[in-house]
Coordinates of N, CA, C and O and ligand atoms in Angstrom, one line a residue:
M1 N 32.8 65.1 -25.5 CA 33.2 64.8 -24.1 C 33.7 66.1 -23.5 O 34.5 66.9 -24.0
I2 N 33.1 66.4 -22.3 CA 33.5 67.6 -21.6 C 34.1 67.2 -20.2 O 33.5 66.4 -19.5
K3 N 35.3 67.7 -19.9 CA 35.9 67.5 -18.6 C 36.2 68.8 -17.9 O 36.6 69.8 -18.6
Q4 N 36.1 68.9 -16.6 CA 36.5 70.1 -15.9 C 37.5 69.7 -14.8 O 37.4 68.6 -14.2
F5 N 38.4 70.6 -14.6 CA 39.3 70.4 -13.5 C 39.7 71.8 -12.9 O 39.3 72.8 -13.5
S6 N 40.3 71.8 -11.8 CA 40.7 73.1 -11.2 C 42.2 73.1 -10.9 O 42.9 72.1 -10.8
V7 N 42.7 74.3 -10.9 CA 44.1 74.6 -10.6 C 44.2 75.7 -9.6 O 43.4 76.5 -9.5
K8 N 45.3 75.6 -8.8 CA 45.5 76.7 -7.8 C 46.6 77.6 -8.3 O 47.7 77.1 -8.7
T9 N 46.3 78.9 -8.4 CA 47.3 79.8 -8.8 C 48.1 80.3 -7.6 O 47.5 80.3 -6.5
R10 N 49.3 80.9 -7.8 CA 50.2 81.1 -6.6 C 50.4 82.6 -6.3 O 51.0 82.9 -5.3
S11 N 50.0 83.5 -7.2 CA 50.2 84.9 -7.0 C 49.3 85.7 -7.8 O 48.5 85.1 -8.6
R12 N 49.3 87.0 -7.7 CA 48.3 87.9 -8.4 C 48.4 87.6 -9.9 O 47.4 87.4 -10.5
D13 N 49.6 87.6 -10.4 CA 49.8 87.2 -11.8 C 50.6 85.9 -11.9 O 51.6 85.8 -11.2
D14 N 50.0 85.0 -12.6 CA 50.7 83.6 -12.6 C 50.4 82.9 -13.9 O 49.4 83.3 -14.6
W15 N 51.2 82.0 -14.3 CA 51.0 81.2 -15.5 C 51.0 79.7 -15.0 O 51.9 79.3 -14.3
I16 N 50.0 79.0 -15.4 CA 49.9 77.6 -15.0 C 49.8 76.8 -16.3 O 48.9 77.0 -17.1
D17 N 50.8 75.9 -16.4 CA 50.8 75.1 -17.7 C 49.8 74.0 -17.6 O 49.8 73.1 -16.8
L18 N 48.8 74.0 -18.6 CA 47.7 73.1 -18.7 C 48.0 72.0 -19.7 O 47.1 71.1 -19.8
T19 N 49.1 72.0 -20.3 CA 49.3 71.1 -21.5 C 49.2 69.7 -21.2 O 48.5 68.9 -21.9
A20 N 49.8 69.2 -20.1 CA 49.8 67.8 -19.8 C 48.4 67.3 -19.4 O 48.0 66.2 -19.8
T21 N 47.7 68.1 -18.7 CA 46.3 67.7 -18.4 C 45.4 67.7 -19.6 O 44.6 66.8 -19.8
V22 N 45.5 68.7 -20.5 CA 44.8 68.7 -21.7 C 45.1 67.5 -22.6 O 44.2 66.8 -23.1
R23 N 46.4 67.1 -22.6 CA 46.8 66.0 -23.4 C 46.2 64.7 -22.8 O 45.7 63.8 -23.6
Q24 N 46.2 64.6 -21.5 CA 45.6 63.4 -20.9 C 44.1 63.3 -21.2 O 43.5 62.3 -21.4
I25 N 43.4 64.5 -21.1 CA 41.9 64.5 -21.4 C 41.7 64.0 -22.8 O 40.7 63.3 -23.1
I26 N 42.5 64.5 -23.8 CA 42.4 64.1 -25.2 C 42.5 62.5 -25.3 O 41.7 61.9 -25.9
R27 N 43.5 62.0 -24.6 CA 43.7 60.5 -24.6 C 42.5 59.8 -24.0 O 42.1 58.8 -24.6
E28 N 42.0 60.3 -22.9 CA 40.8 59.7 -22.3 C 39.6 59.7 -23.2 O 38.7 58.8 -23.0
S29 N 39.5 60.6 -24.1 CA 38.4 60.7 -25.0 C 38.4 59.5 -26.0 O 37.4 59.2 -26.6
E30 N 39.6 58.9 -26.2 CA 39.8 57.8 -27.1 C 39.4 58.2 -28.6 O 39.2 57.3 -29.4
L31 N 39.3 59.5 -28.8 CA 39.1 60.0 -30.2 C 40.5 60.0 -30.9 O 41.5 60.4 -30.3
D32 N 40.5 59.7 -32.2 CA 41.8 59.7 -32.9 C 42.1 61.1 -33.3 O 43.3 61.6 -33.2
E33 N 41.2 61.9 -33.9 CA 41.4 63.2 -34.3 C 40.2 64.1 -34.0 O 39.1 63.7 -34.0
G34 N 40.5 65.4 -33.9 CA 39.5 66.4 -33.6 C 40.0 67.7 -33.1 O 41.2 68.0 -33.4
I35 N 39.2 68.3 -32.3 CA 39.6 69.6 -31.7 C 39.3 69.6 -30.3 O 38.2 69.2 -29.8
A36 N 40.2 70.1 -29.5 CA 40.0 70.3 -28.0 C 39.9 71.8 -27.8 O 40.8 72.6 -28.2
T37 N 38.8 72.2 -27.2 CA 38.6 73.6 -26.8 C 38.9 73.7 -25.3 O 38.4 72.9 -24.5
V38 N 39.7 74.6 -24.9 CA 40.1 74.9 -23.5 C 39.4 76.2 -23.2 O 39.8 77.2 -23.8
F39 N 38.5 76.2 -22.2 CA 37.7 77.4 -21.8 C 37.9 77.7 -20.4 O 37.9 76.8 -19.5
I40 N 38.2 79.0 -20.1 CA 38.4 79.4 -18.7 C 37.1 80.2 -18.3 O 36.9 81.3 -18.8
P41 N 36.3 79.7 -17.3 CA 35.0 80.3 -17.0 C 35.2 81.4 -15.9 O 34.6 81.3 -14.8
H42 N 36.1 82.3 -16.2 CA 36.4 83.4 -15.2 C 36.6 84.7 -15.9 O 36.9 84.7 -17.1
T43 N 36.4 85.8 -15.2 CA 36.6 87.1 -15.9 C 37.9 87.8 -15.6 O 38.2 88.9 -16.1
T44 N 38.7 87.2 -14.7 CA 40.0 87.8 -14.3 C 41.1 86.7 -14.5 O 42.2 86.8 -13.9
A45 N 40.9 85.7 -15.3 CA 41.9 84.8 -15.7 C 41.6 84.3 -17.1 O 40.4 84.2 -17.5
G46 N 42.6 84.1 -17.9 CA 42.4 83.8 -19.3 C 43.3 82.6 -19.7 O 43.8 81.8 -18.8
V47 N 43.4 82.4 -21.0 CA 44.2 81.2 -21.4 C 44.9 81.6 -22.7 O 44.3 82.4 -23.5
T48 N 46.1 81.1 -22.9 CA 46.8 81.4 -24.2 C 47.7 80.2 -24.5 O 48.0 79.4 -23.6
I49 N 48.2 80.2 -25.7 CA 49.2 79.3 -26.1 C 50.5 80.1 -26.3 O 50.5 81.1 -27.1
Q50 N 51.6 79.7 -25.6 CA 52.8 80.5 -25.6 C 54.0 79.6 -25.5 O 53.9 78.4 -25.3
E51 N 55.1 80.3 -25.5 CA 56.4 79.5 -25.5 C 56.6 78.8 -24.2 O 56.3 79.4 -23.1
N52 N 57.1 77.6 -24.3 CA 57.3 76.8 -23.1 C 58.8 76.7 -22.6 O 59.0 76.1 -21.6
A53 N 59.7 77.3 -23.4 CA 61.1 77.0 -23.1 C 61.8 78.0 -22.2 O 62.7 77.6 -21.4
D54 N 61.3 79.2 -22.2 CA 62.1 80.2 -21.4 C 61.1 81.0 -20.5 O 60.5 82.0 -20.9
P55 N 61.0 80.5 -19.2 CA 60.1 81.2 -18.3 C 60.2 82.7 -18.2 O 59.2 83.4 -18.0
P56 N 61.4 83.2 -18.3 CA 61.5 84.7 -18.2 C 60.7 85.4 -19.3 O 60.3 86.6 -19.1
L57 N 60.4 84.8 -20.4 CA 59.5 85.4 -21.4 C 58.1 85.6 -20.8 O 57.5 86.7 -21.0
R58 N 57.6 84.7 -20.0 CA 56.3 84.8 -19.4 C 56.4 86.0 -18.4 O 55.4 86.8 -18.3
T59 N 57.5 86.2 -17.7 CA 57.7 87.3 -16.8 C 57.6 88.6 -17.6 O 57.0 89.6 -17.2
D60 N 58.3 88.6 -18.8 CA 58.3 89.8 -19.7 C 56.9 90.1 -20.1 O 56.5 91.3 -20.1
I61 N 56.1 89.1 -20.5 CA 54.7 89.4 -20.9 C 53.9 90.0 -19.8 O 53.1 90.9 -19.9
T62 N 54.0 89.4 -18.6 CA 53.3 89.9 -17.4 C 53.7 91.3 -17.1 O 52.8 92.1 -16.8
R63 N 55.0 91.6 -17.2 CA 55.4 93.0 -17.0 C 54.9 94.0 -18.0 O 54.4 95.1 -17.6
V64 N 54.8 93.6 -19.2 CA 54.3 94.5 -20.3 C 52.8 94.7 -20.1 O 52.3 95.8 -20.2
L65 N 52.1 93.6 -19.7 CA 50.7 93.7 -19.4 C 50.4 94.7 -18.3 O 49.5 95.5 -18.3
D66 N 51.3 94.7 -17.3 CA 51.2 95.6 -16.1 C 51.4 97.0 -16.6 O 50.8 98.0 -16.1
Q67 N 52.3 97.2 -17.6 CA 52.5 98.6 -18.1 C 51.3 99.1 -18.9 O 50.9 100.2 -18.8
V68 N 50.7 98.1 -19.7 CA 49.6 98.5 -20.5 C 48.3 98.7 -19.6 O 47.5 99.6 -19.9
F69 N 48.2 97.8 -18.7 CA 47.0 97.8 -17.8 C 47.4 98.0 -16.3 O 47.4 97.0 -15.6
P70 N 47.9 99.1 -15.9 CA 48.4 99.3 -14.5 C 47.3 99.0 -13.5 O 46.1 99.3 -13.7
W71 N 47.7 98.3 -12.4 CA 46.8 97.9 -11.3 C 46.0 99.1 -10.8 O 44.8 99.1 -10.5
H72 N 46.8 100.2 -10.5 CA 46.2 101.4 -10.0 C 45.9 102.4 -11.1 O 46.8 103.2 -11.5
G73 N 44.8 102.4 -11.7 CA 44.5 103.3 -12.8 C 43.2 104.0 -12.5 O 42.6 103.8 -11.4
A74 N 42.8 104.9 -13.4 CA 41.6 105.7 -13.2 C 40.4 104.9 -13.6 O 39.7 105.2 -14.6
Y75 N 40.1 103.8 -12.9 CA 39.0 102.9 -13.4 C 37.8 103.2 -12.6 O 37.8 103.6 -11.4
Q76 N 36.6 102.8 -13.1 CA 35.3 103.0 -12.5 C 34.8 101.7 -11.9 O 33.7 101.8 -11.2
H77 N 35.4 100.6 -12.2 CA 34.9 99.3 -11.7 C 34.8 99.3 -10.2 O 35.7 99.9 -9.5
C78 N 33.7 98.7 -9.6 CA 33.5 98.8 -8.2 C 34.5 98.0 -7.4 O 34.6 98.2 -6.1
E79 N 35.2 97.0 -8.0 CA 36.3 96.3 -7.3 C 37.6 97.0 -7.7 O 37.6 97.8 -8.5
D80 N 38.7 96.5 -7.0 CA 40.0 97.1 -7.3 C 40.7 96.3 -8.3 O 42.0 96.3 -8.4
N81 N 40.0 95.5 -9.1 CA 40.7 94.6 -10.0 C 40.4 94.8 -11.5 O 40.4 93.9 -12.3
A82 N 40.1 96.1 -11.8 CA 39.8 96.4 -13.2 C 40.9 95.9 -14.2 O 40.6 95.4 -15.3
A83 N 42.1 96.1 -13.8 CA 43.3 95.7 -14.6 C 43.2 94.3 -14.9 O 43.5 93.9 -16.1
A84 N 42.8 93.4 -14.0 CA 42.8 92.0 -14.2 C 41.7 91.7 -15.3 O 41.9 90.8 -16.1
H85 N 40.6 92.4 -15.2 CA 39.5 92.2 -16.3 C 40.1 92.6 -17.6 O 39.8 91.9 -18.6
M86 N 40.8 93.7 -17.7 CA 41.3 94.1 -19.0 C 42.3 93.2 -19.6 O 42.4 92.9 -20.8
K87 N 43.2 92.7 -18.7 CA 44.2 91.7 -19.1 C 43.5 90.5 -19.7 O 44.0 89.9 -20.7
T88 N 42.4 90.1 -19.0 CA 41.7 88.9 -19.5 C 41.0 89.1 -20.8 O 41.0 88.3 -21.7
C89 N 40.5 90.3 -21.0 CA 39.9 90.7 -22.3 C 41.0 90.5 -23.4 O 40.8 90.0 -24.5
Y90 N 42.2 91.0 -23.1 CA 43.3 91.0 -24.0 C 43.7 89.5 -24.3 O 43.9 89.2 -25.5
M91 N 43.8 88.7 -23.3 CA 44.3 87.3 -23.5 C 43.3 86.4 -24.0 O 43.6 85.5 -24.8
G92 N 42.0 86.6 -23.7 CA 40.9 85.7 -24.1 C 40.6 84.6 -23.2 O 41.4 84.3 -22.3
N93 N 39.5 84.0 -23.4 CA 39.0 83.0 -22.4 C 39.0 81.5 -23.0 O 38.7 80.6 -22.3
S94 N 39.4 81.4 -24.3 CA 39.5 80.0 -24.8 C 40.6 79.9 -25.9 O 40.9 80.9 -26.5
V95 N 41.1 78.7 -26.0 CA 41.9 78.4 -27.1 C 41.5 77.0 -27.7 O 40.8 76.2 -27.0
Q96 N 41.8 76.8 -28.9 CA 41.5 75.5 -29.5 C 42.8 74.8 -30.0 O 43.7 75.5 -30.5
V97 N 42.8 73.5 -29.8 CA 44.0 72.8 -30.3 C 43.5 71.6 -31.1 O 42.7 70.8 -30.7
V98 N 44.0 71.5 -32.3 CA 43.7 70.3 -33.2 C 44.5 69.1 -32.7 O 45.7 69.3 -32.3
F99 N 43.9 68.0 -32.7 CA 44.7 66.8 -32.3 C 44.6 65.7 -33.4 O 43.6 65.6 -34.1
Q100 N 45.6 64.9 -33.4 CA 45.6 63.7 -34.4 C 46.4 62.6 -33.7 O 47.3 62.8 -33.0
N101 N 45.9 61.4 -34.0 CA 46.5 60.2 -33.3 C 46.5 60.4 -31.8 O 47.4 59.9 -31.1
G102 N 45.5 61.1 -31.3 CA 45.3 61.2 -29.8 C 46.3 62.2 -29.2 O 46.3 62.4 -28.0
N103 N 47.0 63.0 -30.1 CA 48.0 64.0 -29.6 C 47.7 65.3 -30.1 O 47.5 65.5 -31.3
P104 N 47.7 66.4 -29.2 CA 47.6 67.7 -29.7 C 48.7 68.1 -30.7 O 49.9 67.8 -30.4
I105 N 48.3 68.8 -31.8 CA 49.3 69.2 -32.7 C 49.8 70.6 -32.3 O 49.2 71.6 -32.6
L106 N 50.8 70.6 -31.4 CA 51.4 71.9 -30.9 C 52.8 72.0 -31.5 O 53.5 71.0 -31.7
G107 N 53.2 73.2 -31.7 CA 54.5 73.5 -32.2 C 55.5 73.1 -31.0 O 55.1 73.0 -29.9
T108 N 56.7 72.9 -31.4 CA 57.8 72.5 -30.4 C 57.8 73.4 -29.2 O 58.0 72.9 -28.1
W109 N 57.6 74.7 -29.4 CA 57.7 75.7 -28.4 C 56.4 76.1 -27.8 O 56.3 77.0 -27.0
Q110 N 55.3 75.4 -28.2 CA 54.0 75.8 -27.7 C 53.5 75.0 -26.5 O 53.4 73.7 -26.6
N111 N 53.0 75.6 -25.5 CA 52.2 75.0 -24.4 C 51.0 75.9 -24.2 O 50.9 77.0 -24.6
I112 N 50.0 75.2 -23.5 CA 48.8 75.9 -23.2 C 48.9 76.4 -21.7 O 49.1 75.6 -20.8
F113 N 48.7 77.7 -21.5 CA 48.8 78.3 -20.2 C 47.5 79.0 -19.7 O 47.0 79.8 -20.5
L114 N 47.1 78.7 -18.5 CA 46.1 79.5 -17.8 C 46.9 80.8 -17.4 O 48.0 80.6 -16.8
C115 N 46.3 81.9 -17.6 CA 46.9 83.2 -17.2 C 46.1 83.8 -16.1 O 45.0 84.2 -16.3
E116 N 46.7 83.8 -14.9 CA 46.0 84.4 -13.7 C 46.3 85.8 -13.6 O 47.5 86.2 -13.8
F117 N 45.3 86.7 -13.4 CA 45.5 88.1 -13.3 C 45.0 88.7 -11.9 O 45.1 89.9 -11.7
D118 N 44.4 87.9 -11.1 CA 43.9 88.3 -9.8 C 43.9 87.2 -8.8 O 43.0 87.0 -8.1
G119 N 45.1 86.6 -8.7 CA 45.2 85.5 -7.8 C 45.8 85.9 -6.5 O 46.0 87.2 -6.2
P120 N 46.2 85.0 -5.6 CA 46.0 83.6 -5.9 C 44.6 83.1 -5.6 O 44.0 83.6 -4.7
R121 N 44.2 82.2 -6.5 CA 42.8 81.6 -6.4 C 42.8 80.2 -6.9 O 43.8 79.7 -7.5
T122 N 41.7 79.5 -6.7 CA 41.4 78.3 -7.4 C 40.6 78.6 -8.6 O 39.6 79.3 -8.6
R123 N 41.1 78.1 -9.8 CA 40.5 78.4 -11.1 C 40.0 77.1 -11.7 O 40.7 76.1 -11.7
N124 N 38.9 77.2 -12.4 CA 38.3 76.1 -13.1 C 38.7 76.1 -14.6 O 38.8 77.2 -15.1
V125 N 38.9 75.0 -15.1 CA 39.2 74.9 -16.5 C 38.2 73.9 -17.2 O 38.0 72.8 -16.6
V126 N 37.7 74.2 -18.3 CA 36.7 73.4 -19.0 C 37.4 72.9 -20.3 O 37.9 73.8 -21.0
V127 N 37.4 71.6 -20.6 CA 37.9 71.1 -21.8 C 36.9 70.3 -22.5 O 36.3 69.4 -22.0
R128 N 36.6 70.7 -23.8 CA 35.7 69.9 -24.6 C 36.5 69.3 -25.7 O 37.2 70.0 -26.5
V129 N 36.3 68.0 -25.9 CA 37.0 67.2 -26.9 C 36.0 66.7 -27.9 O 35.0 66.1 -27.5
A130 N 36.1 67.0 -29.2 CA 35.1 66.7 -30.2 C 35.8 66.3 -31.5 O 37.0 66.7 -31.7
E131 N 35.1 65.5 -32.3 CA 35.6 65.1 -33.6 C 35.6 66.4 -34.5 O 34.8 67.2 -34.3
Ligands
ZN201 ZN1 36.1 92.9 -10.8

């Protein structure tokens, strides 16, 4: 089963929690156990599994990514968003979550986040649920 949905990001760098929607899609599949793949079909937004308890940590990660991949660098890319592409390379475009009894097996502190690096925009999310 494949489902797609979209989210609106709010700023150039942003984190959107996808966990509740992914959980709902797994339930709708009516599969007891399997793997859910969350894929972001964009080159300047990625996805990761990270801590859900302390939002300042996400700010810390964003700040460090800005230090590693500064927005104004000596890039050759024809657009002015090379740093966003590099951050997406670093973060990756997909994660997989194993589920059992219709629930994703995530650690207590783990949530699934879309990572925006060139927003604000509307971003698509693809979820495939399989045994
Ligand atoms: Zn670009």
